mmCIF file of C-alpha atoms in Angstrom:
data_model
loop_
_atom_site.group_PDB
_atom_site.id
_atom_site.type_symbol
_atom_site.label_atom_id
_atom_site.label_comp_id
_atom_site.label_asym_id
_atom_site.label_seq_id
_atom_site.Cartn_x
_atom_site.Cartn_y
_atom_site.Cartn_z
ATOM 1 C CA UNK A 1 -7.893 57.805 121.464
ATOM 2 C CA UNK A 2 -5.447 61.017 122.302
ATOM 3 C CA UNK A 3 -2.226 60.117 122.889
ATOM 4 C CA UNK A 4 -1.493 60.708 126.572
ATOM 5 C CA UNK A 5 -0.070 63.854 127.768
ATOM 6 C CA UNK A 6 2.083 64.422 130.247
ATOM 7 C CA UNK A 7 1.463 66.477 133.355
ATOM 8 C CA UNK A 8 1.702 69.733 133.198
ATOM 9 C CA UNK A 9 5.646 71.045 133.922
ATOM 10 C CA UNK A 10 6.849 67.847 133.147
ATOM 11 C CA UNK A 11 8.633 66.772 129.776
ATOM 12 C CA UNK A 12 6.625 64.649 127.689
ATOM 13 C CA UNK A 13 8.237 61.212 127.556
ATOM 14 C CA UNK A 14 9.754 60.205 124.374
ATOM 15 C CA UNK A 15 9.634 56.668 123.203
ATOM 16 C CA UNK A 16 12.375 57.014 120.427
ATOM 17 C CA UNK A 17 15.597 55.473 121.973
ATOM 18 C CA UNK A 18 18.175 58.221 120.019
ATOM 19 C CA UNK A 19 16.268 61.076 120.922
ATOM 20 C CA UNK A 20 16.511 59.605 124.679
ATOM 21 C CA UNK A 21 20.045 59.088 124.060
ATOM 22 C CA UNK A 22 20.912 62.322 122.494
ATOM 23 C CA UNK A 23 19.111 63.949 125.901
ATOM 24 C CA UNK A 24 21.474 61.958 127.669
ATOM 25 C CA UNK A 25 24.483 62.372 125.850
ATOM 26 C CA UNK A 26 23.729 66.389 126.175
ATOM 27 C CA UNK A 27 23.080 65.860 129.845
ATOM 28 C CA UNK A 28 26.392 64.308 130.551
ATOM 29 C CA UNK A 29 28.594 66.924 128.481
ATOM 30 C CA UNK A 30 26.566 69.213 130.606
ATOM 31 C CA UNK A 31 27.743 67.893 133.766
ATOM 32 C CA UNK A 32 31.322 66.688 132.967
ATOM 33 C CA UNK A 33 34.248 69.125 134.405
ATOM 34 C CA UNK A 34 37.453 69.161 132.308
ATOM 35 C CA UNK A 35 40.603 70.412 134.506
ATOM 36 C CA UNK A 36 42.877 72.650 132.238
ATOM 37 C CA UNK A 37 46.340 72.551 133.442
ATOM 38 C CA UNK A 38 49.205 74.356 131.582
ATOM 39 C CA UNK A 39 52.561 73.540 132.104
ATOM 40 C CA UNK A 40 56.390 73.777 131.518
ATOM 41 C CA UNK A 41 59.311 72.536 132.825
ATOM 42 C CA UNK A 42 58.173 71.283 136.606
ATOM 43 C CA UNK A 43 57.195 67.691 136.312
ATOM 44 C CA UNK A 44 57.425 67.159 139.523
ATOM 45 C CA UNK A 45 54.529 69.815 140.428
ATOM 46 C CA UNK A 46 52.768 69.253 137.653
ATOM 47 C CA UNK A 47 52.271 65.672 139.063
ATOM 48 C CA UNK A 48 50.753 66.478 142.158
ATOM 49 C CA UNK A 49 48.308 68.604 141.021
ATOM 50 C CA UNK A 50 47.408 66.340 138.529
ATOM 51 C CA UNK A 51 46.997 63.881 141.120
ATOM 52 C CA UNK A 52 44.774 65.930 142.927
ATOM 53 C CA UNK A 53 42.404 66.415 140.085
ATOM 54 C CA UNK A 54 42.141 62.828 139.450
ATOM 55 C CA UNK A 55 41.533 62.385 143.182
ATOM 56 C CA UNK A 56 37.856 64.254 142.823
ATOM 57 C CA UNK A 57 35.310 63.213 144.393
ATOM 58 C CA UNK A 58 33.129 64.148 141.519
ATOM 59 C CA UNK A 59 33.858 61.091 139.015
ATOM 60 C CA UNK A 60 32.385 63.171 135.759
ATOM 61 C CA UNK A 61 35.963 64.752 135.159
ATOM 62 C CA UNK A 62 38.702 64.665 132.993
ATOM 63 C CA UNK A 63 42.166 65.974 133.065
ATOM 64 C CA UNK A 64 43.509 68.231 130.016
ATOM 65 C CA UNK A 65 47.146 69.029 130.388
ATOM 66 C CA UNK A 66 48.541 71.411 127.881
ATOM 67 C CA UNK A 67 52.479 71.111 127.488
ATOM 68 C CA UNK A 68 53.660 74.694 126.841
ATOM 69 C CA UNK A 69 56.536 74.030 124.182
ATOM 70 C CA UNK A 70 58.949 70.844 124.158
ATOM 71 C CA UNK A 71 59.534 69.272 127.673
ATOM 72 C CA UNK A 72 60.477 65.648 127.324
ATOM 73 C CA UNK A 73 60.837 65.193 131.097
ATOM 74 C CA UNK A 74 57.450 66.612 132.120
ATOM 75 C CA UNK A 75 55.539 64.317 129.109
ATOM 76 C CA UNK A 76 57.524 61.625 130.447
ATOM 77 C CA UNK A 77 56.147 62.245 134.151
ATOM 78 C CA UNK A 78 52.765 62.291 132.880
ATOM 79 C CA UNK A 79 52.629 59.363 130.944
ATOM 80 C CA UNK A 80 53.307 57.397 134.040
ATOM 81 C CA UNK A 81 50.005 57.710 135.292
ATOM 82 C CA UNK A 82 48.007 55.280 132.989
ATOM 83 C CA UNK A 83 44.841 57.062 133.540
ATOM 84 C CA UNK A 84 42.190 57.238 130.521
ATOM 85 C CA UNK A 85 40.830 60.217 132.065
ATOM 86 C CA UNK A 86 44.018 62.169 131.428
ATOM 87 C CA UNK A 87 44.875 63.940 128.105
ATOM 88 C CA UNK A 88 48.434 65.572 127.597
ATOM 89 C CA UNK A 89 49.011 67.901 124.513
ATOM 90 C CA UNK A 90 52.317 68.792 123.951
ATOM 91 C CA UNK A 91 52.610 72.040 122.404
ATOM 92 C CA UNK A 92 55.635 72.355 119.537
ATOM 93 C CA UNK A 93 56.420 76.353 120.404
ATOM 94 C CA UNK A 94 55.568 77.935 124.078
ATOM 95 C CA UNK A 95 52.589 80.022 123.640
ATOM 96 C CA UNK A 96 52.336 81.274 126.966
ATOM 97 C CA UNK A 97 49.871 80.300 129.935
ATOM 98 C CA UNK A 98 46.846 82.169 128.723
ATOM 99 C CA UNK A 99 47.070 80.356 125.657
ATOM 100 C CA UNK A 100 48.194 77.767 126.995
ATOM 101 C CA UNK A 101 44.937 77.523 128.795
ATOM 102 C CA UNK A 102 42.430 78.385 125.759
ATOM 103 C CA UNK A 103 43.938 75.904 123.608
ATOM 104 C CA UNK A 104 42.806 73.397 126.637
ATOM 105 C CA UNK A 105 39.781 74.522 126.892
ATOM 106 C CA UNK A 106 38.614 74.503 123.212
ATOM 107 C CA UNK A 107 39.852 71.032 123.269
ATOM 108 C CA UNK A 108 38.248 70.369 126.120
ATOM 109 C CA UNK A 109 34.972 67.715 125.985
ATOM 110 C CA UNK A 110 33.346 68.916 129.324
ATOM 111 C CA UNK A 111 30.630 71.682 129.395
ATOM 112 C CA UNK A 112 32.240 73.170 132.263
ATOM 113 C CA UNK A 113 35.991 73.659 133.133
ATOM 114 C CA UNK A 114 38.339 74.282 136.399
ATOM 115 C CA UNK A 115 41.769 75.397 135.781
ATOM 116 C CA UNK A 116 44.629 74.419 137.900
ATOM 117 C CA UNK A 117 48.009 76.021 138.322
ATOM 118 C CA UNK A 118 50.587 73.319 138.239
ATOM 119 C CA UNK A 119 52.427 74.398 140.961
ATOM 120 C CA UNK A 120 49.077 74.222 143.114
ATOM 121 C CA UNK A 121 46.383 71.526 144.552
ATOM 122 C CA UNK A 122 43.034 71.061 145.591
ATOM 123 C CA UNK A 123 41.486 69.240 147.773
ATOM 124 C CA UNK A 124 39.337 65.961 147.003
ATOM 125 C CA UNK A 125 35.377 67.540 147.772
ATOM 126 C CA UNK A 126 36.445 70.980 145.630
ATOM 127 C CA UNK A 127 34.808 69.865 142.269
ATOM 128 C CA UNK A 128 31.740 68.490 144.035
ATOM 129 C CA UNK A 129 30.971 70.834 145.904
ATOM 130 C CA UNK A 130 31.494 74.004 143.774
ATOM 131 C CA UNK A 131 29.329 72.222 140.932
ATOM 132 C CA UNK A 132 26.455 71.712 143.501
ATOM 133 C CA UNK A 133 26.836 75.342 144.945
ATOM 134 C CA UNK A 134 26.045 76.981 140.813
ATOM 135 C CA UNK A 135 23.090 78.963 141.386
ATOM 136 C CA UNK A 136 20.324 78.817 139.884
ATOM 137 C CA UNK A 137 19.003 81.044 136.650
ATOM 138 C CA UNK A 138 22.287 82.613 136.141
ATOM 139 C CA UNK A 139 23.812 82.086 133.297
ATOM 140 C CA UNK A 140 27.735 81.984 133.328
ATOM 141 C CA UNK A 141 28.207 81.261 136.387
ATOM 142 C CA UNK A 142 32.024 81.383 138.211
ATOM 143 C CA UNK A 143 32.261 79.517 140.712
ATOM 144 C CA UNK A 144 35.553 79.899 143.201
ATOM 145 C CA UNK A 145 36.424 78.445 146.866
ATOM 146 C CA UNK A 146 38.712 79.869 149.536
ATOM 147 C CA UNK A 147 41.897 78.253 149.826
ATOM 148 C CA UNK A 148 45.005 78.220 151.598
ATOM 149 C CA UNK A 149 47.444 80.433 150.458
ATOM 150 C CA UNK A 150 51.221 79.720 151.203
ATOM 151 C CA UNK A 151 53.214 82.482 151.014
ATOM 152 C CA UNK A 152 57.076 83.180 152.460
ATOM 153 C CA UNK A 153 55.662 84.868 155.410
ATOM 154 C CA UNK A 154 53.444 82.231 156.415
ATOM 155 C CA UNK A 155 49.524 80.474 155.810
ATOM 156 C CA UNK A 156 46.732 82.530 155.264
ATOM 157 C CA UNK A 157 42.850 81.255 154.547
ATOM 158 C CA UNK A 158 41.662 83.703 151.474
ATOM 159 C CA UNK A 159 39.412 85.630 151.019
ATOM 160 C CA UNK A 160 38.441 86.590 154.295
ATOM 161 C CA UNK A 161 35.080 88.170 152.422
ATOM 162 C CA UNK A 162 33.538 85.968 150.031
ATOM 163 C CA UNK A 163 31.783 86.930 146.396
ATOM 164 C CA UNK A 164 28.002 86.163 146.092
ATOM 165 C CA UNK A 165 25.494 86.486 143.188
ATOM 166 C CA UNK A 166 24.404 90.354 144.166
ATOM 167 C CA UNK A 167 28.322 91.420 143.964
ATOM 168 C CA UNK A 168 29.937 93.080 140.829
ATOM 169 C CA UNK A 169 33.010 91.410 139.715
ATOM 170 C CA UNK A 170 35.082 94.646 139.643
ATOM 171 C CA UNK A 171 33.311 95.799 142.242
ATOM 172 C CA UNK A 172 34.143 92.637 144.616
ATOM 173 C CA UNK A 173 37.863 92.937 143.547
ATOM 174 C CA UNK A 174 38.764 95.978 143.729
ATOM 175 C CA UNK A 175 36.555 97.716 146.945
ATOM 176 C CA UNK A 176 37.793 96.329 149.931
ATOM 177 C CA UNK A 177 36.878 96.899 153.279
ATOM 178 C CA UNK A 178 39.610 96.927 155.183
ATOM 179 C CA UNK A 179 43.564 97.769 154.910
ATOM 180 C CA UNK A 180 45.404 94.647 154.227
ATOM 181 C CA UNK A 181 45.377 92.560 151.125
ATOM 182 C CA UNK A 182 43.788 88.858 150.939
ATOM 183 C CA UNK A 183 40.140 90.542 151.851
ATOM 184 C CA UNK A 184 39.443 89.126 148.247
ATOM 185 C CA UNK A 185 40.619 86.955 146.354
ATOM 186 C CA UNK A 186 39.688 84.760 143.213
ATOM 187 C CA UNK A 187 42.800 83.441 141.749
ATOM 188 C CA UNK A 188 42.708 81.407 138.709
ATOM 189 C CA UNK A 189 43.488 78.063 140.184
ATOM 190 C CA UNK A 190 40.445 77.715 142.075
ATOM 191 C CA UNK A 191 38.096 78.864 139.143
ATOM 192 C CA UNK A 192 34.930 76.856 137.651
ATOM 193 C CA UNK A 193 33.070 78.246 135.279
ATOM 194 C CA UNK A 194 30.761 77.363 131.755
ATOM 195 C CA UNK A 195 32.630 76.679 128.989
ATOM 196 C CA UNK A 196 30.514 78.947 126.916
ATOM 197 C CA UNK A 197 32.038 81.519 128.438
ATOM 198 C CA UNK A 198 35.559 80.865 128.249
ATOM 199 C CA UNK A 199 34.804 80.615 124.640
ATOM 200 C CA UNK A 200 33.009 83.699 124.125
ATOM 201 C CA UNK A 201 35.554 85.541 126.363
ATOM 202 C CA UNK A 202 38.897 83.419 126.133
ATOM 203 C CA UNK A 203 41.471 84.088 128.656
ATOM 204 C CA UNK A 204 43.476 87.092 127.182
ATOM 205 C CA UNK A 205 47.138 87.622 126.448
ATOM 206 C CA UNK A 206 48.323 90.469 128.853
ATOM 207 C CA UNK A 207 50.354 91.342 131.694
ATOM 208 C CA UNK A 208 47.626 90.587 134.238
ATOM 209 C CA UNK A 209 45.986 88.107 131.940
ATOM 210 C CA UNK A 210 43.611 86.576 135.284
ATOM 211 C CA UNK A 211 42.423 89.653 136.876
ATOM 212 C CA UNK A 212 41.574 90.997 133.194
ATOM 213 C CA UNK A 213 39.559 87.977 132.454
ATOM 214 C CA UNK A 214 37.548 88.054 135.563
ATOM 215 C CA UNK A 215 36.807 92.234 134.840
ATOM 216 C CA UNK A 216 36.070 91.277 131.583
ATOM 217 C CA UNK A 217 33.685 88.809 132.571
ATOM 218 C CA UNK A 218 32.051 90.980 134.531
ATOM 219 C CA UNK A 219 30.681 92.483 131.540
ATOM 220 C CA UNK A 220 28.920 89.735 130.126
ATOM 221 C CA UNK A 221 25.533 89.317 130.897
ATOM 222 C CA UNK A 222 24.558 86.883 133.558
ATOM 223 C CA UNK A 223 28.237 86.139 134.505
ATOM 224 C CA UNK A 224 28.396 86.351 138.220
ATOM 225 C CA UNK A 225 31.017 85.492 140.626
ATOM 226 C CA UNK A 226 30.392 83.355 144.005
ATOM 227 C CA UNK A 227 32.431 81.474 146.832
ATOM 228 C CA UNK A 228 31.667 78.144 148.368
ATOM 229 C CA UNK A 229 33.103 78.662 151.902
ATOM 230 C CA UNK A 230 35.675 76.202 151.974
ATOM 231 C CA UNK A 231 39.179 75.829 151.722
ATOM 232 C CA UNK A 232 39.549 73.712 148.808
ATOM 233 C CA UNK A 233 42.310 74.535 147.358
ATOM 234 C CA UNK A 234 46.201 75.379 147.957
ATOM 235 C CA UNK A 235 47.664 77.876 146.275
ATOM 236 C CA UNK A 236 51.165 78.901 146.874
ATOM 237 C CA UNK A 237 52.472 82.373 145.905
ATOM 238 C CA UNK A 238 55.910 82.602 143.723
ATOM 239 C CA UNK A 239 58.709 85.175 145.092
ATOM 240 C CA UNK A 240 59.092 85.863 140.931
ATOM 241 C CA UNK A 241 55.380 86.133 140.455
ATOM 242 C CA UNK A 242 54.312 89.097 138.581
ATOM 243 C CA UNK A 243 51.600 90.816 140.712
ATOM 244 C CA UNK A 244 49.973 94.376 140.266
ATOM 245 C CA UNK A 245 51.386 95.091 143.227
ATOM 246 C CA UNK A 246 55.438 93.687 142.567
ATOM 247 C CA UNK A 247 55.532 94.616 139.100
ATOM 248 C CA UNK A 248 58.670 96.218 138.597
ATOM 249 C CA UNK A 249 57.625 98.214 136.097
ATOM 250 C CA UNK A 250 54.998 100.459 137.569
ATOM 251 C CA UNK A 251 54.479 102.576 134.292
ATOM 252 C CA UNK A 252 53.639 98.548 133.045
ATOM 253 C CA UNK A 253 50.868 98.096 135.809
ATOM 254 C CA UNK A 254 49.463 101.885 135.651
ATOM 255 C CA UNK A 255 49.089 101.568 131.907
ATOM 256 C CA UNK A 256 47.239 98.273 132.052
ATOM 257 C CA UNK A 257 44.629 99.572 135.175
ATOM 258 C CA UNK A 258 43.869 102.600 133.146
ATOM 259 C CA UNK A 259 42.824 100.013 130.506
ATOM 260 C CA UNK A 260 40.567 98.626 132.235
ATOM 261 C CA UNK A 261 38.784 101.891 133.405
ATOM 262 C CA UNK A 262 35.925 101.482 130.860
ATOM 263 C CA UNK A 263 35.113 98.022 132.105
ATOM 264 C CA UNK A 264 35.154 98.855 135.389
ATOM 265 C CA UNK A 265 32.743 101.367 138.318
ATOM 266 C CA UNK A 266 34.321 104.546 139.300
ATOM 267 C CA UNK A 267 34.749 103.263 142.796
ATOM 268 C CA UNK A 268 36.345 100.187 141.582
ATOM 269 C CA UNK A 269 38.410 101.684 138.779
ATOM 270 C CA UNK A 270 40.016 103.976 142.050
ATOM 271 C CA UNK A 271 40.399 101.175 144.521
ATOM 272 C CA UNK A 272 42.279 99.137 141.669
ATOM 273 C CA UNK A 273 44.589 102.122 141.344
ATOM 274 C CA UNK A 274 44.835 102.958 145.142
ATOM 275 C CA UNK A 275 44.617 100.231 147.057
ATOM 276 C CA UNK A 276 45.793 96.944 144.258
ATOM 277 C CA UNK A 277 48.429 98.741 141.795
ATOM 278 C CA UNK A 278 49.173 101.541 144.196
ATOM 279 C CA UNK A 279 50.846 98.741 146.635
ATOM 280 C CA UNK A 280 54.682 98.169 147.198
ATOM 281 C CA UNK A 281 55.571 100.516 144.592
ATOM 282 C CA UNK A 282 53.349 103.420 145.510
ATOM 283 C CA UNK A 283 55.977 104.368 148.203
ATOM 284 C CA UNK A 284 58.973 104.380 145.780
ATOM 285 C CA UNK A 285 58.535 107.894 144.039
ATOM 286 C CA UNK A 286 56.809 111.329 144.864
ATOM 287 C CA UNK A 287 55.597 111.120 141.218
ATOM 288 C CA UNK A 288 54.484 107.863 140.839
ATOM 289 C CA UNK A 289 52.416 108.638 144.414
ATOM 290 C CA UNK A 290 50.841 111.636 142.003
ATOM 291 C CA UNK A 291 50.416 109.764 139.046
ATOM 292 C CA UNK A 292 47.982 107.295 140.940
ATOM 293 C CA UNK A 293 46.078 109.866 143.291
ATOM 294 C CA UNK A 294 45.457 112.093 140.418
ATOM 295 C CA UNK A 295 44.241 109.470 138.087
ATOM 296 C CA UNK A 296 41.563 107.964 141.089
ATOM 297 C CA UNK A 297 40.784 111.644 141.643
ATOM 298 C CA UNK A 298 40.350 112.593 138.449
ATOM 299 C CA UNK A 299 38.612 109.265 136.673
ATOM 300 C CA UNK A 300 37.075 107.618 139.494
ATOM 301 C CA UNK A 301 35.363 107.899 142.719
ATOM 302 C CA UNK A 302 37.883 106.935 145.819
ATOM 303 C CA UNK A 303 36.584 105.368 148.604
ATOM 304 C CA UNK A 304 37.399 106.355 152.798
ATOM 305 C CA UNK A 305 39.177 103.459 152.870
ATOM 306 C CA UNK A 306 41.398 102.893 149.458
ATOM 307 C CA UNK A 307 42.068 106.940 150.133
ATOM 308 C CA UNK A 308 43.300 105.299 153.628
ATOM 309 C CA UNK A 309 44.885 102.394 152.104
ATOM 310 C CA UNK A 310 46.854 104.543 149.629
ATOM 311 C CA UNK A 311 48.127 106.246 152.647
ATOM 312 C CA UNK A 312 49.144 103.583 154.497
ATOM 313 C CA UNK A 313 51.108 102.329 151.487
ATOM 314 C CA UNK A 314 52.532 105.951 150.324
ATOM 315 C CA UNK A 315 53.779 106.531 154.296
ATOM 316 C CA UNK A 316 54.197 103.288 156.401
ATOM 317 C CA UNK A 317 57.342 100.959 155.488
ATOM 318 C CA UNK A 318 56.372 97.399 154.078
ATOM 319 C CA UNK A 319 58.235 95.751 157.432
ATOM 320 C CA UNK A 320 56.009 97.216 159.587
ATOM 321 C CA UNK A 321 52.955 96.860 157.695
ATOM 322 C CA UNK A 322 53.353 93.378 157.682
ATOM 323 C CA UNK A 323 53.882 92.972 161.655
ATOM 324 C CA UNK A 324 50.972 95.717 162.035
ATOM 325 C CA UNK A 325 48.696 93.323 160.207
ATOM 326 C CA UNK A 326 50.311 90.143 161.805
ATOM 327 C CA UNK A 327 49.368 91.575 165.050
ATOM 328 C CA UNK A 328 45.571 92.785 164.279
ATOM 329 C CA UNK A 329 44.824 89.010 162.985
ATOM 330 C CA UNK A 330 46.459 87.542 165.605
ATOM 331 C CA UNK A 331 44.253 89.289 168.114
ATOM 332 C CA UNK A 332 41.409 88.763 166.043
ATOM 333 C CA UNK A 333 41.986 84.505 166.120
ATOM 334 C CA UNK A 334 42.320 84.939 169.600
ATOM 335 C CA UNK A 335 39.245 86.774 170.119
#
């Protein structure tokens, strides 16, 4: 007699117990979610968004935290918590955040990983549901959530347009559709995504290390970007933060954007210029003003509104920007 197939579309059924529990094994390395945390010198924060990862409601997680460089008080903290999910590496030299962050993930035993900033939380449901929302037949998928971003002039719920499956990374970045910042935003405490891929394209050492990893990304076949709709996560925004828009050294910012021309569209290569690096410090000089327009002119294709955008940066003072856009959101809640 034949042996019995199975039907079709279905595996066949093995009857060898290690090759079921090699399947298994695979399965579960597939599924588990390591959260990379790097940190230095803030035990306190650290703790609570360690807390918060533990707290998941999706139980096939571990914690990674990577130590950046000798900190007694933080390891002391941490090993206060007594949980076997939790792994702390303490780092002898600082290496930095982005490395910080690779060295967690290539130690990391989960298939997929979520970074956390330590100075930031999430709520319990964000693993859960941001694993159940990965699409289908793509490949490296990055999953991110909206979350609530605390900043000195108040709460905001970002973004206020989310990425799906059909958008470009660069694209969804850089070309907004409105005026005001916090249209989109993906910032790298509320990222999941494939380990594969953080392998194959490790988090890079640079001024802007997140948003280059994301463009980067973006050029990787079957990487995609998406939103679940929630606000899972809090994220709070440092008055000494580096942004592309803050940098105090614009030549710094300008340099690194032009970088990242070749991995990015026309449209989005100009919107980066006019409308992310061409923020605060567009309106300091006449020349640096030039130096931007010319460059979006010249190597990319400007949108209506980051020409618009650029203006409103290059003419209107920051004070009354920020009650201009205060006002238009407060009419639009109360619509």
């Amino acid at each position: 007699m034949s042996p019995k197939k199975s039907p079709k579309n279905e595996p066949a059924i093995s009857n060898d117990p290690a090759t079921d529990g090699q399947v298994a094994s695979e399965h579960a390395v597939d599924e588990q979610v390591t959260v990379v945390i790097p940190t230095r010198n803030r035990p306190d924060m650290v703790m609570r968004a360690v807390r918060s990862a533990l707290d998941q409601t999706y139980r096939t997680l571990d914690v990674v935290v990577v130590i950046d460089g000798p900190d007694p008080a933080t390891a002391a903290h941490l090993a206060t918590l007594g949980d076997p999910r939790l792994t702390v590496m303490e780092l002898e030299t600082n290496h930095g955040a982005a490395e910080a962050r690779n060295i967690g993930v290539r130690s990391a035993r989960g298939g997929w990983i979520a970074f956390l900033d330590d100075d930031d939380h999430w709520m319990p449901e964000k693993v859960e549901l941001q694993m159940a929302a990965r699409p289908a037949g793509i490949r490296f998928p990055i999953v991110s959530c909206r979350c609530q971003v605390v900043t000195a002039r108040g709460t905001f719920a970002w973004p206020r347009r989310l990425a799906g499956p059909g958008d470009a990374i660069g694209d969804y970045l850089f070309i907004r559709r409105g005026l005001f910042k916090g249209e989109t935003f993906a910032p790298t405490t509320t990222l999941l995504a494939p380990k594969s891929l953080l392998l194959r394209n490790p988090i890079p050492e640079s001024r802007f290390d997140d948003w280059e990893w994301l463009i980067t990304c973006g050029r990787v076949d079957g990487t995609a970007l998406i939103h679940i709709p929630d606000v899972m996560a809090v994220h709070y925004t440092e008055n000494n933060r580096v942004t592309l828009s803050t940098c105090h050294n614009i030549n710094h910012a300008l340099e690194w954007a032009e970088a990242m021309r070749d991995h990015l569209s026309p449209r989005a290569y100009a919107s980066l210029l006019l409308q992310a690096t061409g923020g605060e410090q567009a309106a300091r000089t006449a020349g640096t003003r030039w130096r931007i327009l010319n460059s979006a002119l010249r190597d990319g294709q400007p949108t209506p509104m980051a020409l618009a955008t650029f203006t409103m940066h290059s003419l209107m003072p920051v004070g009354l920007r920020r009650r201009l856009r205060q006002a238009l959101f407060s009419a639009s809640d109360a619509a």
